[in-house]
């Protein structure tokens, strides 16, 4: 005969599921989440714009040094980040090129030369992913289609929900 744990009298579905799957667990501790900035917290007004400028500069430099004959430039904007009230700076280029694989090789070399942690995620599509501090660079190339996607983004910046809406709309041209 199999014994089943008694369901939680509060009827919390999470606790019920944990007790069903792990009858030997008494307490579940979740890591604390940082509170979002409240209306009384002062947010550095210059930080999102400075981060946007930093990402834009990095994206232009990397793109120019790896896709030398390109007439396109990275588009940079503030986008919503992780969690409510957060933004991140993001830059990207989506284009078609016959030499996309060579661009990825040059990008990988450029990033490794400057101390980035570079990996090639598994999969059928040629990809490069790199991390340095709070910055991420990704690029992918689909040979048959000639599609090349290059992206740079920052970590999330907590600015509050209303300010996040203002900033993301402002860098999208008010849309």
Coordinates of C-alpha atoms in Angstrom, one line a residue:
X1 CA 0.0 0.0 0.0
X2 CA 1.3 3.4 -1.0
X3 CA 1.0 6.4 1.4
X4 CA 0.1 9.8 -0.1
X5 CA 0.9 13.0 1.7
X6 CA -2.0 15.0 3.1
X7 CA -2.8 18.0 0.9
X8 CA -2.1 21.4 2.3
X9 CA -5.1 22.7 4.2
X10 CA -4.6 26.2 2.6
X11 CA -5.1 24.7 -0.9
X12 CA -2.1 26.3 -2.4
X13 CA -1.4 24.5 -5.7
X14 CA 2.3 25.1 -5.5
X15 CA 2.7 23.6 -2.0
X16 CA 0.4 20.7 -3.0
X17 CA 2.6 19.9 -6.0
X18 CA 5.8 20.1 -4.0
X19 CA 4.4 17.8 -1.3
X20 CA 3.2 15.3 -3.9
X21 CA 6.5 15.2 -5.7
X22 CA 8.8 15.5 -2.7
X23 CA 7.0 14.1 0.4
X24 CA 10.3 14.4 2.4
X25 CA 10.5 18.2 1.9
X26 CA 9.1 20.3 4.7
X27 CA 10.1 23.8 3.7
X28 CA 10.9 25.4 0.3
X29 CA 12.9 28.6 0.4
X30 CA 13.0 30.7 -2.7
X31 CA 15.8 33.2 -3.4
X32 CA 14.9 36.8 -2.5
X33 CA 13.9 39.1 -5.4
X34 CA 15.1 42.6 -5.4
X35 CA 12.1 45.0 -4.9
X36 CA 11.3 47.2 -7.9
X37 CA 12.0 50.8 -7.4
X38 CA 9.1 52.5 -5.7
X39 CA 7.9 56.0 -6.3
X40 CA 10.0 57.3 -3.5
X41 CA 13.3 55.8 -4.7
X42 CA 15.6 58.1 -6.7
X43 CA 16.7 56.5 -10.0
X44 CA 19.8 57.9 -11.7
X45 CA 18.3 59.6 -14.7
X46 CA 21.5 59.6 -16.7
X47 CA 22.2 55.9 -16.3
X48 CA 19.8 54.6 -19.1
X49 CA 21.1 57.2 -21.6
X50 CA 24.7 56.5 -20.7
X51 CA 24.1 52.7 -21.1
X52 CA 22.4 53.4 -24.4
X53 CA 25.4 55.4 -25.6
X54 CA 27.8 52.7 -24.4
X55 CA 25.9 49.9 -26.2
X56 CA 25.6 52.0 -29.4
X57 CA 29.3 52.8 -29.4
X58 CA 30.3 49.1 -28.8
X59 CA 27.9 47.9 -31.5
X60 CA 29.1 50.4 -34.1
X61 CA 32.8 49.5 -33.3
X62 CA 32.2 45.8 -33.5
X63 CA 30.1 46.0 -36.6
X64 CA 32.6 48.3 -38.4
X65 CA 35.6 46.1 -37.6
X66 CA 33.9 42.8 -38.6
X67 CA 31.6 43.7 -41.5
X68 CA 33.9 46.2 -43.1
X69 CA 32.1 46.8 -46.4
X70 CA 28.7 47.1 -44.9
X71 CA 26.6 50.2 -45.6
X72 CA 24.1 49.4 -42.7
X73 CA 24.7 50.5 -39.1
X74 CA 23.3 49.0 -35.9
X75 CA 20.0 50.4 -34.7
X76 CA 20.1 51.2 -31.0
X77 CA 17.2 51.8 -28.6
X78 CA 16.1 51.2 -25.0
X79 CA 13.8 48.1 -24.7
X80 CA 12.0 46.6 -21.8
X81 CA 14.4 44.6 -19.5
X82 CA 13.9 41.7 -17.1
X83 CA 11.0 42.3 -14.8
X84 CA 8.6 45.1 -14.4
X85 CA 10.0 48.6 -14.5
X86 CA 13.3 47.6 -16.1
X87 CA 15.0 48.7 -19.3
X88 CA 18.0 47.6 -21.3
X89 CA 20.0 49.1 -24.1
X90 CA 19.9 47.0 -27.3
X91 CA 21.5 47.4 -30.7
X92 CA 21.0 45.2 -33.7
X93 CA 21.6 44.7 -37.4
X94 CA 19.6 42.3 -39.5
X95 CA 20.9 42.0 -43.1
X96 CA 21.7 39.6 -45.9
X97 CA 25.3 38.8 -46.8
X98 CA 27.1 36.2 -48.7
X99 CA 30.1 36.4 -46.4
X100 CA 28.2 36.0 -43.1
X101 CA 30.3 33.1 -41.9
X102 CA 33.5 35.2 -42.3
X103 CA 31.8 38.0 -40.3
X104 CA 31.2 35.6 -37.5
X105 CA 34.8 34.4 -37.5
X106 CA 36.0 38.0 -37.5
X107 CA 33.6 38.9 -34.7
X108 CA 34.7 36.0 -32.6
X109 CA 38.3 37.0 -33.0
X110 CA 37.6 40.6 -32.1
X111 CA 35.7 39.6 -29.0
X112 CA 38.3 37.1 -27.8
X113 CA 41.1 39.6 -28.4
X114 CA 39.3 42.0 -26.0
X115 CA 38.7 39.5 -23.2
X116 CA 35.1 38.5 -23.9
X117 CA 33.9 35.0 -22.9
X118 CA 32.9 33.6 -26.3
X119 CA 30.9 30.4 -27.0
X120 CA 29.3 28.8 -30.0
X121 CA 25.9 27.6 -28.9
X122 CA 24.9 24.2 -30.4
X123 CA 22.5 24.0 -33.3
X124 CA 22.3 24.0 -37.1
X125 CA 22.7 27.7 -37.4
X126 CA 26.1 29.2 -37.1
X127 CA 26.1 31.3 -33.9
X128 CA 28.4 33.3 -31.7
X129 CA 27.5 34.4 -28.1
X130 CA 29.8 36.5 -25.9
X131 CA 29.6 37.9 -22.4
X132 CA 31.6 40.6 -20.7
X133 CA 30.4 42.2 -17.4
X134 CA 26.8 43.1 -18.0
X135 CA 27.0 43.1 -21.8
X136 CA 26.0 40.4 -24.3
X137 CA 26.9 40.1 -28.0
X138 CA 25.2 37.5 -30.2
X139 CA 25.4 36.9 -33.9
X140 CA 23.9 34.2 -36.1
X141 CA 24.2 33.4 -39.8
X142 CA 22.0 31.2 -42.0
X143 CA 24.1 30.2 -45.0
X144 CA 21.3 29.2 -47.4
X145 CA 19.4 32.4 -46.9
X146 CA 22.4 34.6 -46.3
X147 CA 20.6 36.1 -43.2
X148 CA 22.9 37.6 -40.6
X149 CA 21.7 38.9 -37.3
X150 CA 24.0 40.8 -35.0
X151 CA 22.9 42.0 -31.5
X152 CA 24.4 43.8 -28.5
X153 CA 22.5 44.4 -25.3
X154 CA 23.1 45.5 -21.7
X155 CA 21.9 44.1 -18.4
X156 CA 18.6 45.3 -17.1
X157 CA 18.3 48.7 -15.3
X158 CA 15.6 49.2 -12.8
X159 CA 13.9 52.5 -13.5
X160 CA 10.3 51.9 -12.4
X161 CA 7.3 51.0 -14.6
X162 CA 6.3 54.5 -15.7
X163 CA 9.8 55.6 -16.5
X164 CA 10.4 52.3 -18.4
X165 CA 7.4 53.1 -20.6
X166 CA 8.6 56.6 -21.2
X167 CA 12.2 55.6 -22.1
X168 CA 11.2 52.7 -24.4
X169 CA 8.7 54.9 -26.3
X170 CA 11.2 57.8 -26.5
X171 CA 13.9 55.7 -28.2
X172 CA 11.4 54.1 -30.6
X173 CA 10.4 57.5 -31.9
X174 CA 7.3 57.9 -29.7
X175 CA 5.5 54.8 -31.0

